[in-house]
Coordinates of C-alpha atoms in Angstrom, one line a residue:
M1 CA 0.4 -0.2 -0.1
K2 CA 1.3 3.6 -0.6
A3 CA 0.8 6.9 1.0
V4 CA 0.4 10.0 -0.6
V5 CA 1.3 12.9 1.3
P6 CA 1.6 16.5 0.0
L7 CA 4.4 19.4 0.9
G8 CA 4.0 23.1 -0.2
A9 CA 5.8 26.4 0.5
D10 CA 3.5 27.3 3.6
P11 CA 6.3 26.9 7.0
S12 CA 4.1 24.6 8.8
S13 CA 3.7 22.5 5.8
P14 CA 6.9 20.4 6.3
L15 CA 5.7 19.6 10.3
A16 CA 2.6 18.6 9.1
A17 CA 3.7 16.2 6.5
L18 CA 6.6 14.7 8.7
S19 CA 3.5 14.1 11.5
A20 CA 0.9 12.8 8.5
L21 CA 4.0 10.6 7.6
Y22 CA 4.3 9.0 11.0
R23 CA 0.9 8.9 11.4
V24 CA 0.1 6.9 8.1
W25 CA 2.7 4.3 9.1
E26 CA 1.4 3.7 12.6
E27 CA -2.2 3.4 11.0
Y28 CA -1.4 1.9 7.7
D29 CA 0.2 -1.1 6.3
V30 CA 2.2 1.0 4.1
D31 CA 5.3 0.2 2.0
S32 CA 6.0 3.3 0.3
L33 CA 5.3 6.8 -0.2
L34 CA 4.7 9.9 -2.6
L35 CA 6.1 12.9 -2.1
L36 CA 3.4 15.2 -4.1
A37 CA 5.7 18.7 -3.8
T38 CA 4.2 22.0 -5.0
T39 CA 6.4 23.7 -7.5
D40 CA 7.4 26.4 -5.0
A41 CA 8.3 23.6 -2.1
P42 CA 11.8 24.3 -1.0
S43 CA 14.3 21.6 -2.1
G44 CA 15.8 21.6 1.3
V45 CA 12.9 20.8 3.4
L46 CA 11.5 17.9 0.5
E47 CA 14.7 16.5 0.7
A48 CA 14.9 15.9 5.0
V49 CA 10.9 14.8 4.8
E50 CA 11.9 12.1 1.6
A51 CA 15.2 11.5 4.1
E52 CA 12.5 10.7 7.3
A53 CA 10.4 8.5 5.2
S54 CA 13.2 6.3 3.4
E55 CA 16.1 6.1 6.6
R56 CA 13.5 6.0 9.8
L57 CA 10.5 4.5 8.3
G58 CA 12.1 2.2 5.4
L59 CA 9.5 3.5 2.7
R60 CA 10.0 3.6 -0.9
V61 CA 9.6 7.2 -1.5
G62 CA 8.9 8.9 -4.9
V63 CA 8.5 12.3 -5.7
E64 CA 6.1 14.5 -7.9
R65 CA 6.0 18.2 -8.5
V66 CA 2.5 19.9 -9.1
D67 CA 1.9 23.7 -9.8
A68 CA -0.9 24.2 -7.9
G69 CA -1.2 27.9 -9.1
V70 CA -4.5 29.5 -10.5
E71 CA -2.8 31.0 -13.2
G72 CA -3.3 28.7 -16.7
L73 CA -6.8 27.3 -16.0
G74 CA -8.4 28.1 -18.8
D75 CA -11.7 26.7 -19.7
G76 CA -11.4 23.1 -19.4
G77 CA -12.2 22.9 -15.8
D78 CA -9.7 22.2 -13.1
R79 CA -6.1 21.6 -14.5
L80 CA -4.9 20.7 -11.1
T81 CA -7.5 18.1 -10.0
S82 CA -7.4 15.9 -13.5
E83 CA -3.3 16.4 -13.0
V84 CA -3.3 14.8 -9.4
E85 CA -6.2 12.0 -10.7
G86 CA -3.8 11.1 -13.4
L87 CA -0.9 10.6 -10.7
L88 CA -2.8 8.7 -8.2
S89 CA -4.6 6.4 -10.8
S90 CA -0.5 5.9 -12.0
E91 CA 0.8 4.8 -8.0
C92 CA -2.3 3.0 -7.5
G93 CA -1.2 -0.3 -6.8
D94 CA -2.7 -2.5 -4.2
G95 CA -4.2 1.0 -2.8
L96 CA -3.6 4.3 -1.6
V97 CA -3.8 6.7 1.6
V98 CA -4.2 10.2 0.8
V99 CA -3.5 12.8 3.3
V100 CA -4.7 16.0 2.1
S101 CA -3.9 18.3 5.4
P102 CA -0.2 19.2 4.7
A103 CA -1.6 20.8 1.3
G104 CA -2.5 24.3 0.8
R105 CA -6.3 24.9 -0.1
R106 CA -6.2 24.2 -3.6
L107 CA -4.0 21.3 -3.5
A108 CA -6.1 19.6 -0.5
A109 CA -9.0 20.1 -2.6
A110 CA -7.6 18.7 -5.6
L111 CA -6.3 15.6 -3.9
A112 CA -9.6 15.5 -2.0
L113 CA -11.7 15.2 -5.4
A114 CA -9.4 13.0 -7.1
G115 CA -9.0 10.2 -4.2
A116 CA -12.7 10.5 -3.4
R117 CA -13.6 9.7 -7.8
L118 CA -11.1 7.6 -8.4
T119 CA -13.5 4.1 -8.5
E120 CA -10.9 2.0 -10.0
C121 CA -8.6 2.2 -7.1
P122 CA -9.1 1.8 -3.6
V123 CA -8.4 5.0 -1.9
D124 CA -8.9 6.2 1.6
V125 CA -8.6 10.1 1.8
A126 CA -7.9 11.3 5.4
H127 CA -7.3 14.6 7.4
L128 CA -4.6 14.7 10.4
H129 CA -6.4 16.8 12.7
F130 CA -4.1 19.0 15.0
Y131 CA -5.1 21.1 18.1
F132 CA -2.2 23.8 17.9
G133 CA -2.0 25.4 21.1
P134 CA 1.5 25.3 22.9
W135 CA 2.7 22.2 20.9
T136 CA 2.4 24.2 17.7
G137 CA 5.8 23.9 15.6
L138 CA 6.4 20.5 16.8
P139 CA 5.5 17.4 14.8
Y140 CA 4.0 13.9 15.6
P141 CA 5.9 11.8 17.5
Y142 CA 6.3 14.6 19.5
T143 CA 3.4 15.6 20.3
P144 CA 0.6 13.3 21.9
R145 CA -1.3 11.2 19.7
R146 CA -4.5 12.4 21.2
L147 CA -3.8 15.9 19.7
E148 CA -2.7 14.1 16.4
P149 CA -6.2 12.1 15.1
L150 CA -6.0 10.7 12.1
V151 CA -9.8 11.4 10.5
V152 CA -10.6 9.1 7.0
M153 CA -13.0 11.2 5.1
H154 CA -13.5 9.0 2.6
R155 CA -13.2 5.3 2.5
G156 CA -12.3 3.4 -0.6
L157 CA -10.2 1.1 1.2
P158 CA -11.8 -2.2 1.7
G159 CA -12.1 -4.3 5.0
E160 CA -9.5 -3.9 7.8
R161 CA -6.3 -1.6 6.6
G162 CA -3.7 -3.8 8.1
A163 CA -1.7 -1.9 10.5
A164 CA 0.3 -4.0 11.8
R165 CA 3.1 -1.7 13.2
R166 CA 1.2 0.5 15.6
G167 CA 2.9 2.5 18.0
E168 CA 6.4 1.6 16.6
A169 CA 6.6 4.8 15.0
P170 CA 8.0 6.7 17.7
G171 CA 10.2 4.2 18.5
R172 CA 11.9 4.7 14.9
A173 CA 11.9 8.5 15.5
R174 CA 15.1 10.2 16.4
R175 CA 16.0 11.2 20.1
L176 CA 15.9 14.6 20.3
F177 CA 18.6 14.8 22.9
D178 CA 20.7 12.7 20.7
A179 CA 19.9 14.7 17.5
H180 CA 21.2 17.9 19.2
C181 CA 17.6 18.8 20.2
R182 CA 17.0 19.6 16.1
L183 CA 13.5 18.7 14.7
P184 CA 14.3 16.7 11.1
T185 CA 13.3 20.2 9.3
G186 CA 16.8 21.4 11.0
A187 CA 14.8 23.8 13.7
E188 CA 16.7 23.7 17.2
L189 CA 14.7 23.7 20.4
P190 CA 15.5 25.4 23.7
P191 CA 16.3 22.5 26.4
L192 CA 12.8 22.5 28.2
R193 CA 11.5 22.1 24.8
C194 CA 13.4 19.5 24.0
A195 CA 12.3 17.7 26.9
V196 CA 8.6 18.0 26.4
G197 CA 8.9 16.8 22.6
E198 CA 10.6 14.2 24.0
T199 CA 8.7 13.2 27.1
A200 CA 5.5 13.1 24.0
R201 CA 8.0 10.7 21.7
I202 CA 8.6 8.3 24.6
L203 CA 5.0 8.4 25.7
N204 CA 3.7 7.4 22.3
D205 CA 5.7 4.5 22.0
S206 CA 2.9 2.3 23.0
P207 CA 2.5 -1.2 20.9
G208 CA -1.2 -1.3 20.0
S209 CA -2.3 2.2 20.4
T210 CA -4.2 3.6 17.5
L211 CA -6.1 6.7 16.8
L212 CA -8.0 6.7 13.6
L213 CA -11.7 8.2 13.3
P214 CA -14.3 7.4 13.1
G215 CA -12.9 4.2 15.1
K216 CA -11.4 3.1 17.9
R217 CA -8.8 5.3 20.5
R218 CA -6.4 2.8 22.3
C219 CA -3.6 4.5 23.6
G220 CA -1.3 3.5 26.2
R221 CA -2.2 3.6 30.0
L222 CA 0.5 6.4 32.1
L223 CA 0.4 5.2 36.0
V224 CA 2.5 8.1 38.0
G225 CA 3.6 7.6 41.2
I226 CA 5.7 9.0 43.9
G227 CA 7.5 7.2 47.0
G228 CA 4.8 3.9 46.5
R229 CA 2.1 6.8 46.2
S230 CA -0.2 6.9 43.7
L231 CA -0.7 9.9 41.9
G232 CA -3.2 9.1 39.2
A233 CA -3.4 7.1 36.2
A234 CA -4.8 8.0 32.5
D235 CA -5.5 6.3 29.3
L236 CA -3.4 8.6 27.5
C237 CA -6.2 9.0 24.9
S238 CA -8.5 9.9 27.3
E239 CA -9.2 13.7 27.6
R240 CA -11.1 13.0 30.9
D241 CA -8.1 10.6 32.6
A242 CA -5.4 13.0 31.5
A243 CA -7.3 16.2 33.3
R244 CA -7.3 13.5 36.4
L245 CA -4.0 12.7 36.2
A246 CA -3.2 16.3 35.7
G247 CA -5.1 17.2 38.8
G248 CA -3.2 14.5 41.3
I249 CA 0.0 15.9 40.0
A250 CA -1.0 19.5 41.2
A251 CA -2.6 18.1 44.4
F252 CA 1.1 16.2 44.9
L253 CA 2.7 19.7 44.2
N254 CA 0.5 21.6 46.5
E255 CA 1.0 19.2 49.4
L256 CA 4.8 20.0 48.8
A257 CA 4.6 23.6 49.1
E258 CA 2.7 23.2 52.0
G259 CA 5.3 20.8 53.9
A260 CA 8.1 23.4 52.8
S261 CA 9.9 25.8 54.8
P262 CA 10.2 28.9 55.1
I263 CA 7.4 30.7 53.3
R264 CA 9.4 32.1 50.5
E265 CA 10.6 28.6 49.9
A266 CA 6.8 27.3 49.7
E267 CA 6.1 30.2 47.6
R268 CA 8.6 29.2 44.9
L269 CA 7.3 25.6 44.9
R270 CA 3.9 26.4 44.7
Q271 CA 4.6 28.6 41.1
S272 CA 5.8 25.6 39.7
L273 CA 2.0 25.0 39.4
A274 CA 1.5 28.0 37.3
W275 CA 4.7 27.5 35.3
T276 CA 4.1 23.7 34.2
G277 CA 0.2 25.1 33.4
L278 CA -1.6 22.8 35.7
A279 CA -2.5 26.1 37.7
H280 CA -4.2 28.6 34.8
L281 CA -3.3 32.3 35.0
E282 CA -6.2 34.7 35.2
A283 CA -5.5 38.4 34.8
H284 CA -7.5 41.8 35.3
T285 CA -6.7 45.7 34.3
P286 CA -8.1 48.4 36.4
P287 CA -11.8 48.6 35.8
R288 CA -11.6 52.1 34.0
A289 CA -8.8 51.6 31.6
P290 CA -9.0 51.9 27.8
R291 CA -9.1 48.4 27.3
A292 CA -10.5 46.6 30.8
Y293 CA -10.0 43.4 31.0
R294 CA -11.0 40.6 33.4
G295 CA -10.5 36.8 32.3
P296 CA -8.0 34.1 31.5
F297 CA -4.7 35.4 30.4
H298 CA -4.6 33.7 27.3
G299 CA -7.5 36.3 26.1
V300 CA -4.8 38.9 26.4
A301 CA -1.8 36.6 25.2
S302 CA -3.9 35.9 21.9
S303 CA -5.6 39.3 21.4
G304 CA -2.4 40.6 19.2
A305 CA -1.4 43.3 21.3
P306 CA 2.1 43.4 22.8
V307 CA 2.3 42.0 26.6
I308 CA 5.4 43.2 28.5
V309 CA 6.0 40.8 31.0
D310 CA 8.3 40.8 34.1
T311 CA 10.7 38.5 35.9
T312 CA 7.2 37.2 37.8
L313 CA 5.8 36.3 34.4
I314 CA 8.6 34.3 33.1
Y315 CA 8.6 32.2 36.6
Y316 CA 4.7 32.0 35.8
G317 CA 5.5 30.0 32.7
V318 CA 4.3 32.8 30.3
H319 CA 6.6 30.9 27.8
R320 CA 3.6 28.7 26.9
Y321 CA 1.6 31.4 25.5
A322 CA 4.9 32.2 23.2
W323 CA 4.5 29.2 21.7
E324 CA 1.1 29.5 21.0
G325 CA 2.1 33.0 18.9
G326 CA 1.5 35.5 21.7
R327 CA 3.6 38.6 21.0
I328 CA 5.6 38.2 24.5
L329 CA 8.4 41.0 24.8
V330 CA 10.8 40.6 27.5
P331 CA 12.7 44.0 29.0
E332 CA 16.2 43.8 29.6
C333 CA 15.9 44.0 33.1
A334 CA 13.7 40.5 33.5
V335 CA 16.7 38.8 31.3
V336 CA 19.3 40.1 34.2
E337 CA 17.1 39.1 36.9
V338 CA 16.4 35.7 35.4
H339 CA 19.9 34.7 35.0
S340 CA 20.6 36.6 38.2
S341 CA 18.8 34.2 39.9
W342 CA 20.4 31.0 37.7
A343 CA 24.0 31.6 38.1
E344 CA 23.5 32.0 42.0
A345 CA 21.6 28.5 41.6
A346 CA 24.0 26.9 39.2
K347 CA 26.9 27.5 41.4
R348 CA 26.2 24.4 43.8
G349 CA 26.0 22.0 40.6
R350 CA 22.8 20.7 41.8
L351 CA 19.1 21.7 42.5
E352 CA 19.3 21.8 46.3
S353 CA 16.0 24.0 47.2
G354 CA 12.5 24.9 46.1
R355 CA 14.4 28.3 45.1
D356 CA 16.7 26.8 43.1
A357 CA 14.3 24.4 41.2
A358 CA 12.2 28.2 40.6
A359 CA 15.2 29.5 39.4
A360 CA 16.0 26.7 36.5
Q361 CA 12.4 26.9 35.5
A362 CA 12.3 31.0 35.1
Y363 CA 15.6 29.9 33.2
M364 CA 14.6 27.1 31.1
G365 CA 11.1 29.4 30.7
L366 CA 13.0 32.1 29.3
A367 CA 14.9 30.0 27.1
D368 CA 11.8 29.0 25.6
L369 CA 10.7 32.6 25.0
L370 CA 13.7 33.3 22.7
G371 CA 12.9 30.0 20.9
A372 CA 9.2 30.6 20.2
G373 CA 10.2 34.1 18.9
A374 CA 9.7 36.7 22.0
S375 CA 12.1 39.6 21.5
I376 CA 14.0 41.3 24.3
I377 CA 13.2 45.1 24.8
P378 CA 15.8 48.0 26.0
A379 CA 15.0 49.1 29.5
P380 CA 16.6 51.6 31.6
A381 CA 18.8 49.7 34.5
G382 CA 17.2 48.8 37.5
K383 CA 14.5 46.3 38.8
C384 CA 11.8 45.7 36.2
D385 CA 8.7 47.1 38.3
V386 CA 10.6 50.4 38.1
S387 CA 12.3 49.6 34.6
I388 CA 9.5 48.9 32.8
P389 CA 7.3 51.9 32.9
K390 CA 10.4 54.1 32.2
A391 CA 10.8 52.0 28.8
E392 CA 10.7 53.9 25.4
P393 CA 7.3 55.5 24.8
V394 CA 7.1 54.1 21.4
I395 CA 7.2 50.4 22.8
L396 CA 4.8 51.0 25.4
D397 CA 2.4 52.4 23.4
N398 CA -0.7 50.3 22.6
S399 CA 0.8 47.4 24.7
Y400 CA 0.0 45.8 27.9
I401 CA 2.5 45.4 31.0
A402 CA 2.0 42.3 33.1
T403 CA 3.2 41.7 36.6
A404 CA 2.1 39.2 39.5
D405 CA 3.8 41.8 41.9
D406 CA 1.1 43.7 43.7
G407 CA 3.2 46.3 44.7
A408 CA 4.3 46.5 41.0
Y409 CA 0.8 46.5 39.8
R410 CA -0.3 49.3 42.0
Y411 CA 2.9 51.5 41.3
W412 CA 1.8 51.1 37.3
V413 CA -1.4 52.0 37.5
S414 CA -0.7 55.4 39.0
H415 CA 2.5 56.1 37.0
P416 CA 2.2 58.3 34.0
A417 CA 3.4 55.4 31.9
S418 CA -0.6 53.7 32.1
R419 CA -1.7 56.5 29.8
L420 CA 0.2 54.2 27.3
A421 CA 0.4 51.1 28.1
T422 CA -2.3 48.9 30.0
P423 CA -1.7 47.6 33.5
L424 CA -2.1 43.6 33.8
K425 CA -2.2 42.3 37.0
V426 CA -1.6 38.3 37.0
S427 CA -2.4 35.7 39.4
F428 CA -3.2 32.2 39.8
D429 CA -5.3 29.6 41.9
P430 CA -3.1 26.8 43.2
Y431 CA -6.2 24.4 44.8
K432 CA -8.2 24.8 41.7
A433 CA -5.2 23.1 39.6
S434 CA -6.4 19.9 41.6
R435 CA -9.4 20.3 39.6
Q436 CA -8.9 20.1 35.8
E437 CA -12.0 20.8 33.7
V438 CA -11.7 20.2 29.6
D439 CA -14.3 19.9 26.9
P440 CA -12.6 19.9 23.4
T441 CA -15.7 20.6 21.7
R442 CA -15.9 23.8 23.4
D443 CA -12.6 25.0 23.6
P444 CA -10.1 22.8 21.6
R445 CA -7.0 24.7 22.5
G446 CA -7.8 24.0 26.6
L447 CA -7.3 20.3 25.2
S448 CA -4.0 21.1 23.6
R449 CA -2.8 23.3 27.0
L450 CA -3.9 20.2 29.0
Y451 CA -1.6 18.0 27.5
Y452 CA 1.1 20.6 27.8
A453 CA 0.8 21.1 31.4
L454 CA 0.9 17.3 31.9
T455 CA 3.9 16.8 29.7
Q456 CA 5.7 19.5 31.5
A457 CA 4.5 18.2 34.8
L458 CA 6.2 14.8 34.5
V459 CA 9.7 16.5 33.0
L460 CA 9.8 19.0 36.4
L461 CA 8.9 16.0 38.8
A462 CA 11.7 13.8 36.9
L463 CA 14.0 16.9 37.7
L464 CA 12.9 17.3 41.1
D465 CA 13.3 13.3 41.6
R466 CA 16.8 13.3 40.0
N467 CA 17.7 16.2 42.3
G468 CA 16.4 14.6 45.4
L469 CA 14.0 17.0 45.8
V470 CA 11.0 14.2 45.6
E471 CA 11.7 10.6 46.0
G472 CA 10.6 7.8 44.4
L473 CA 9.3 8.5 41.0
E474 CA 7.8 5.9 39.5
L475 CA 6.2 5.9 35.5
E476 CA 4.9 3.2 34.1
I477 CA 3.3 2.3 30.9
E478 CA 0.6 -0.3 30.3
N479 CA 0.3 -0.9 26.7
P480 CA -2.9 -1.9 24.6
D481 CA -1.5 -5.0 24.1
G482 CA -0.8 -5.9 27.6
S483 CA 2.7 -5.4 27.9
T484 CA 4.1 -3.1 30.6
R485 CA 6.9 -1.1 30.5
S486 CA 9.0 1.9 32.6
V487 CA 9.3 5.1 31.5
R488 CA 12.3 7.3 31.9
I489 CA 12.2 10.9 31.1
P490 CA 15.0 12.7 30.0
A491 CA 15.9 14.7 33.1
G492 CA 19.6 13.8 32.6
S493 CA 19.8 15.1 29.5
L494 CA 17.6 18.3 30.2
Q495 CA 19.7 18.7 33.3
S496 CA 23.2 18.3 31.2
R497 CA 21.9 21.3 29.1
L498 CA 21.0 23.6 31.7
Y499 CA 24.3 23.0 33.4
A500 CA 26.2 23.1 29.7

């Protein structure tokens, strides 16, 4: 059986093509691939996808170029659909599965039409759905399988589709830390992002798993324990299970903070709930502000307006919103404060306290911010609460200035700079984090955020366990085929990058 995967010039197309390639390989018994590239698809990207298919998955790969432009259509019908139909017919063999999602709109439509009307050849036409959110930019298998369902839009292949290799694709993909944290496309990932993607790959490597819609959803079941105590278990295809497990981990982190002393240490540990995303950030502006707002922080982050953040927001995990496309601006004062805290913690060579762990989280979060495209902006010397409102007016104009510090917020509200930039107070309720809720029908990105929070929480637990701040982390996967295996989160590789 042959898979047909398109590839275009859009920057997201190579990532979608890689995801489609791995997911189709999991769900269908394919042994060859036709890469259908538009004439403007970059050769280097095409070669990278071709190499991934042949070297990692052992597929025979053919490449065809098509012109998906609208010029020269004439009066004889859709030239592109006819050309694609001819190509599919010539490649038919014992059947095709055509994945339309990596293509631009015109090529996707042509592929769907051609595949559906090619009656002399059995063809399944499929769409690889993706929930975006903070996972944007990571291809499968470096995203959870639950966020990459393969949706069959037209069934042409008879009976079972012979998916004999379900769950083996993540095991064939490159280990990100071994690849110097570079994706197959060549994009380099910051250390934390690398650990998140690698953890997703490890969790996806579950024999017998499948997520082909409409049809059955079977994923591995993750069990998490600390020191002989169960924090919960989750079928990784079930968002409700994932929400319960995330709530169990949040409850444990709250207990860890409550048992810490002094109070400052407890506060640092409790911030990890916000940093992971287990606790949701809320925000409000002064009631009479020109752009008054009260609600989830992601409402502001996704508004398109620049958000200038102070150091507290980096401790609160604002990097997650940058991966979603939020316009986050980092003032120089925040960079200095984060680096100063980490430099002090790094002297000890390991994380010895909640304060050290928080410094490491902020340092990793800052690297993620810059990796996601956040800009560093100039600001006068000094602490951020005083420095930010003194930034250049052209930078402050029509932006938000965000902090979790009560004193800084009150100062900003009364400062003349508030006529240019709207002060934003950010907070979170740590105890709500143990009661996770998700409804992908109402809030698809909430599903993506849940899985990102859960994955970051697993990375954090592994890092704390490695440094003795928690003891006895146990992770196990029960595979759908009945087998079990222990899971090792790449905390050692992450720590090596931290101290490099």
